[in-house]
mmCIF file of C-alpha atoms in Angstrom:
data_model
loop_
_atom_site.group_PDB
_atom_site.id
_atom_site.type_symbol
_atom_site.label_atom_id
_atom_site.label_comp_id
_atom_site.label_asym_id
_atom_site.label_seq_id
_atom_site.Cartn_x
_atom_site.Cartn_y
_atom_site.Cartn_z
ATOM 1 C CA UNK A 661 8.487 -14.526 5.936
ATOM 2 C CA UNK A 662 5.555 -13.111 4.204
ATOM 3 C CA UNK A 663 2.463 -12.282 5.162
ATOM 4 C CA UNK A 664 -0.648 -11.132 3.175
ATOM 5 C CA UNK A 665 -3.413 -9.576 5.027
ATOM 6 C CA UNK A 666 -6.802 -10.058 3.544
ATOM 7 C CA UNK A 667 -10.190 -7.940 4.595
ATOM 8 C CA UNK A 668 -13.047 -10.370 4.813
ATOM 9 C CA UNK A 669 -15.586 -10.627 2.278
ATOM 10 C CA UNK A 670 -18.965 -8.776 2.051
ATOM 11 C CA UNK A 671 -21.615 -8.856 4.827
ATOM 12 C CA UNK A 672 -25.198 -7.247 4.766
ATOM 13 C CA UNK A 673 -24.077 -4.801 6.945
ATOM 14 C CA UNK A 674 -21.047 -3.851 4.507
ATOM 15 C CA UNK A 675 -23.732 -3.640 1.745
ATOM 16 C CA UNK A 676 -26.189 -1.293 3.791
ATOM 17 C CA UNK A 677 -23.050 0.648 4.883
ATOM 18 C CA UNK A 678 -23.592 -0.025 8.584
ATOM 19 C CA UNK A 679 -20.396 0.149 11.236
ATOM 20 C CA UNK A 680 -19.612 -3.498 12.079
ATOM 21 C CA UNK A 681 -16.782 -3.814 14.575
ATOM 22 C CA UNK A 682 -16.978 -6.899 16.792
ATOM 23 C CA UNK A 683 -20.458 -7.737 16.094
ATOM 24 C CA UNK A 684 -20.469 -11.278 14.252
ATOM 25 C CA UNK A 685 -22.387 -10.480 11.129
ATOM 26 C CA UNK A 686 -22.062 -13.320 8.363
ATOM 27 C CA UNK A 687 -20.806 -13.211 4.642
ATOM 28 C CA UNK A 688 -23.396 -12.638 2.226
ATOM 29 C CA UNK A 689 -23.612 -14.462 -1.237
ATOM 30 C CA UNK A 690 -21.752 -11.465 -2.606
ATOM 31 C CA UNK A 691 -18.956 -12.025 -0.012
ATOM 32 C CA UNK A 692 -18.803 -15.587 -0.553
ATOM 33 C CA UNK A 693 -18.146 -14.841 -4.231
ATOM 34 C CA UNK A 694 -15.723 -12.314 -3.363
ATOM 35 C CA UNK A 695 -13.717 -14.889 -1.254
ATOM 36 C CA UNK A 696 -13.981 -17.316 -4.198
ATOM 37 C CA UNK A 697 -12.453 -14.826 -6.654
ATOM 38 C CA UNK A 698 -9.648 -13.650 -5.097
ATOM 39 C CA UNK A 699 -8.327 -17.248 -3.921
ATOM 40 C CA UNK A 700 -6.886 -17.907 -7.563
ATOM 41 C CA UNK A 701 -5.303 -13.856 -7.723
ATOM 42 C CA UNK A 702 -3.165 -14.730 -4.667
ATOM 43 C CA UNK A 703 0.100 -14.973 -6.362
ATOM 44 C CA UNK A 704 2.746 -16.820 -4.493
ATOM 45 C CA UNK A 705 3.446 -19.840 -2.392
ATOM 46 C CA UNK A 706 1.145 -19.763 0.588
ATOM 47 C CA UNK A 707 1.716 -22.357 3.739
ATOM 48 C CA UNK A 708 -1.537 -21.853 5.682
ATOM 49 C CA UNK A 709 -4.635 -19.482 6.250
ATOM 50 C CA UNK A 710 -5.363 -18.180 9.448
ATOM 51 C CA UNK A 711 -8.089 -15.453 10.396
ATOM 52 C CA UNK A 712 -9.936 -13.863 12.882
ATOM 53 C CA UNK A 713 -12.308 -15.632 14.913
ATOM 54 C CA UNK A 714 -15.183 -13.598 13.625
ATOM 55 C CA UNK A 715 -17.417 -15.780 11.694
ATOM 56 C CA UNK A 716 -17.214 -13.201 8.280
ATOM 57 C CA UNK A 717 -13.561 -13.720 8.512
ATOM 58 C CA UNK A 718 -13.450 -17.261 9.428
ATOM 59 C CA UNK A 719 -15.697 -18.291 6.725
ATOM 60 C CA UNK A 720 -13.625 -16.139 4.261
ATOM 61 C CA UNK A 721 -10.309 -17.974 5.074
ATOM 62 C CA UNK A 722 -11.986 -21.120 4.907
ATOM 63 C CA UNK A 723 -13.082 -20.631 1.295
ATOM 64 C CA UNK A 724 -9.865 -19.184 0.483
ATOM 65 C CA UNK A 725 -8.142 -22.597 2.119
ATOM 66 C CA UNK A 726 -10.432 -24.863 0.425
ATOM 67 C CA UNK A 727 -9.817 -23.029 -3.228
ATOM 68 C CA UNK A 728 -6.085 -22.869 -2.508
ATOM 69 C CA UNK A 729 -5.819 -26.704 -0.952
ATOM 70 C CA UNK A 730 -4.467 -25.392 2.196
ATOM 71 C CA UNK A 731 -5.064 -26.053 5.802
ATOM 72 C CA UNK A 732 -7.102 -23.756 7.622
ATOM 73 C CA UNK A 733 -5.517 -22.776 10.529
ATOM 74 C CA UNK A 734 -6.361 -20.940 14.089
ATOM 75 C CA UNK A 735 -8.137 -18.018 14.952
ATOM 76 C CA UNK A 736 -6.247 -15.292 16.596
ATOM 77 C CA UNK A 737 -8.343 -12.943 18.899
ATOM 78 C CA UNK A 738 -5.977 -10.067 18.309
ATOM 79 C CA UNK A 739 -6.792 -9.719 14.713
ATOM 80 C CA UNK A 740 -10.242 -8.896 15.511
ATOM 81 C CA UNK A 741 -12.122 -5.745 14.440
ATOM 82 C CA UNK A 742 -12.136 -2.370 16.293
ATOM 83 C CA UNK A 743 -14.953 -2.293 18.681
ATOM 84 C CA UNK A 744 -16.992 0.751 17.920
ATOM 85 C CA UNK A 745 -18.737 0.908 20.714
ATOM 86 C CA UNK A 746 -22.509 2.214 20.785
ATOM 87 C CA UNK A 747 -22.084 3.094 16.920
ATOM 88 C CA UNK A 748 -22.027 -0.872 16.048
ATOM 89 C CA UNK A 749 -24.637 -0.834 13.595
ATOM 90 C CA UNK A 750 -25.421 2.706 12.567
ATOM 91 C CA UNK A 751 -25.327 3.760 9.050
ATOM 92 C CA UNK A 752 -23.535 6.738 8.113
ATOM 93 C CA UNK A 753 -26.529 9.264 8.358
ATOM 94 C CA UNK A 754 -27.323 7.527 11.663
ATOM 95 C CA UNK A 755 -23.641 8.401 12.965
ATOM 96 C CA UNK A 756 -23.920 12.084 11.618
ATOM 97 C CA UNK A 757 -27.169 12.309 13.329
ATOM 98 C CA UNK A 758 -26.148 10.813 16.842
ATOM 99 C CA UNK A 759 -22.394 11.513 16.970
ATOM 100 C CA UNK A 760 -21.546 14.630 14.732
ATOM 101 C CA UNK A 761 -18.151 14.530 16.728
ATOM 102 C CA UNK A 762 -17.662 11.012 15.870
ATOM 103 C CA UNK A 763 -16.866 10.296 19.319
ATOM 104 C CA UNK A 764 -18.804 7.140 19.993
ATOM 105 C CA UNK A 765 -19.610 5.847 23.619
ATOM 106 C CA UNK A 766 -17.229 2.738 24.214
ATOM 107 C CA UNK A 767 -15.066 3.182 21.019
ATOM 108 C CA UNK A 768 -11.811 1.434 21.079
ATOM 109 C CA UNK A 769 -8.926 4.015 20.613
ATOM 110 C CA UNK A 770 -6.572 3.574 17.539
ATOM 111 C CA UNK A 771 -3.829 2.961 19.992
ATOM 112 C CA UNK A 772 -5.583 -0.296 21.387
ATOM 113 C CA UNK A 773 -5.922 -1.655 18.049
ATOM 114 C CA UNK A 774 -2.815 -0.833 16.955
ATOM 115 C CA UNK A 775 -1.257 -2.730 19.564
ATOM 116 C CA UNK A 776 -3.595 -6.061 19.146
ATOM 117 C CA UNK A 777 -3.022 -5.998 15.364
ATOM 118 C CA UNK A 778 1.050 -5.965 16.033
ATOM 119 C CA UNK A 779 0.679 -8.242 18.723
ATOM 120 C CA UNK A 780 -1.647 -10.566 16.636
ATOM 121 C CA UNK A 781 0.820 -10.184 13.672
ATOM 122 C CA UNK A 782 3.889 -11.072 16.105
ATOM 123 C CA UNK A 783 2.068 -14.322 17.349
ATOM 124 C CA UNK A 784 1.189 -15.561 13.955
ATOM 125 C CA UNK A 785 5.157 -14.991 12.953
ATOM 126 C CA UNK A 786 5.657 -17.351 15.983
ATOM 127 C CA UNK A 787 3.207 -19.854 15.555
ATOM 128 C CA UNK A 788 4.656 -20.299 11.941
ATOM 129 C CA UNK A 789 7.912 -19.365 11.644
ATOM 130 C CA UNK A 790 9.670 -19.101 8.137
ATOM 131 C CA UNK A 791 6.344 -19.755 6.236
ATOM 132 C CA UNK A 792 3.971 -17.538 4.166
ATOM 133 C CA UNK A 793 0.680 -16.901 5.700
ATOM 134 C CA UNK A 794 -2.417 -15.397 4.847
ATOM 135 C CA UNK A 795 -4.753 -13.692 7.477
ATOM 136 C CA UNK A 796 -8.110 -12.558 7.079
ATOM 137 C CA UNK A 797 -8.988 -9.989 9.077
ATOM 138 C CA UNK A 798 -10.890 -6.527 9.187
ATOM 139 C CA UNK A 799 -10.673 -3.269 7.342
ATOM 140 C CA UNK A 800 -10.037 -1.088 10.284
ATOM 141 C CA UNK A 801 -7.745 -3.472 12.170
ATOM 142 C CA UNK A 802 -5.399 -4.086 8.814
ATOM 143 C CA UNK A 803 -5.335 -0.269 8.006
ATOM 144 C CA UNK A 804 -4.470 0.815 11.435
ATOM 145 C CA UNK A 805 -1.725 -1.798 11.757
ATOM 146 C CA UNK A 806 -0.316 -1.309 8.441
ATOM 147 C CA UNK A 807 -0.261 2.301 8.829
ATOM 148 C CA UNK A 808 1.661 1.911 11.976
ATOM 149 C CA UNK A 809 4.301 -0.703 10.467
ATOM 150 C CA UNK A 810 4.952 1.269 7.666
ATOM 151 C CA UNK A 811 4.729 4.836 8.701
ATOM 152 C CA UNK A 812 2.211 5.909 5.979
ATOM 153 C CA UNK A 813 -1.308 6.344 5.983
ATOM 154 C CA UNK A 814 -3.230 3.337 4.356
ATOM 155 C CA UNK A 815 -6.484 4.294 2.799
ATOM 156 C CA UNK A 816 -9.621 2.463 3.472
ATOM 157 C CA UNK A 817 -9.818 -1.062 2.188
ATOM 158 C CA UNK A 818 -12.301 -2.835 -0.089
ATOM 159 C CA UNK A 819 -13.843 -6.140 1.055
ATOM 160 C CA UNK A 820 -11.528 -9.217 0.058
ATOM 161 C CA UNK A 821 -8.393 -6.919 -0.759
ATOM 162 C CA UNK A 822 -5.098 -7.877 -0.119
ATOM 163 C CA UNK A 823 -1.999 -6.309 1.737
ATOM 164 C CA UNK A 824 1.549 -7.642 2.017
ATOM 165 C CA UNK A 825 4.044 -7.280 4.633
ATOM 166 C CA UNK A 826 7.365 -9.163 4.581
ATOM 167 C CA UNK A 827 9.838 -9.966 7.425
ATOM 168 C CA UNK A 828 12.957 -7.953 7.688
ATOM 169 C CA UNK A 829 16.049 -7.768 10.236
ATOM 170 C CA UNK A 830 14.074 -4.597 11.716
ATOM 171 C CA UNK A 831 10.564 -5.711 11.484
ATOM 172 C CA UNK A 832 8.100 -5.744 8.735
ATOM 173 C CA UNK A 833 8.247 -3.988 5.367
ATOM 174 C CA UNK A 834 4.968 -2.892 3.440
ATOM 175 C CA UNK A 835 5.270 -4.725 0.277
ATOM 176 C CA UNK A 836 1.254 -3.841 -1.337
ATOM 177 C CA UNK A 837 -1.606 -2.167 0.443
ATOM 178 C CA UNK A 838 -4.702 -3.430 -1.367
ATOM 179 C CA UNK A 839 -6.413 -0.157 -2.201
ATOM 180 C CA UNK A 840 -8.389 -0.877 -5.365
ATOM 181 C CA UNK A 841 -11.932 -0.159 -4.654
ATOM 182 C CA UNK A 842 -15.263 -0.743 -6.735
ATOM 183 C CA UNK A 843 -17.550 0.840 -4.174
ATOM 184 C CA UNK A 844 -17.645 3.895 -1.884
ATOM 185 C CA UNK A 845 -16.746 2.370 1.861
ATOM 186 C CA UNK A 846 -18.356 3.390 5.062
ATOM 187 C CA UNK A 847 -14.835 4.591 6.139
ATOM 188 C CA UNK A 848 -14.819 6.658 2.554
ATOM 189 C CA UNK A 849 -17.966 8.179 3.813
ATOM 190 C CA UNK A 850 -16.677 9.109 7.404
ATOM 191 C CA UNK A 851 -13.394 10.259 5.976
ATOM 192 C CA UNK A 852 -11.496 12.418 8.336
ATOM 193 C CA UNK A 853 -13.553 10.830 11.451
ATOM 194 C CA UNK A 854 -12.322 8.720 14.265
ATOM 195 C CA UNK A 855 -14.000 6.118 12.553
ATOM 196 C CA UNK A 856 -11.296 6.000 10.110
#
């Protein structure tokens, strides 16, 4: 079984470099174009597209599913983005002014994000045994989960980047981490902080 984890397309908050987290911000036109552009580049045989329940992930998944002639499957709450607590909506500058230690009130722990990410992947694998699944999710959730599964540090991911894992006898193997970026991300701006 192969799973490709795709970060959703761009939103207005991505463009403004605001921490988004669980706030349900829709795709902008650039994000829709990114989703349409990435679909033909998804090499391989895919059976279904699933996603996080947040609108930006769900719409990205629908655009990709339509372009590939695939079914849009269910959403999985466990692959929702990290909750950034009181910092959601803040720009990098606002974060530095208000939380120079990057300890945002009500921030979800990395351990919680990883636990959810692994649980979500396992649930998808149970629901689609032996199938190849495209999963549209979120940058921090994907990055932390893949770092945990692979034992390596996966850098911040660009919108509509694609990372691929494959089931093995002992768990999951990271085949590719979609690290190509064209513009600096907010995670890059906050490098070294708990926002990573």
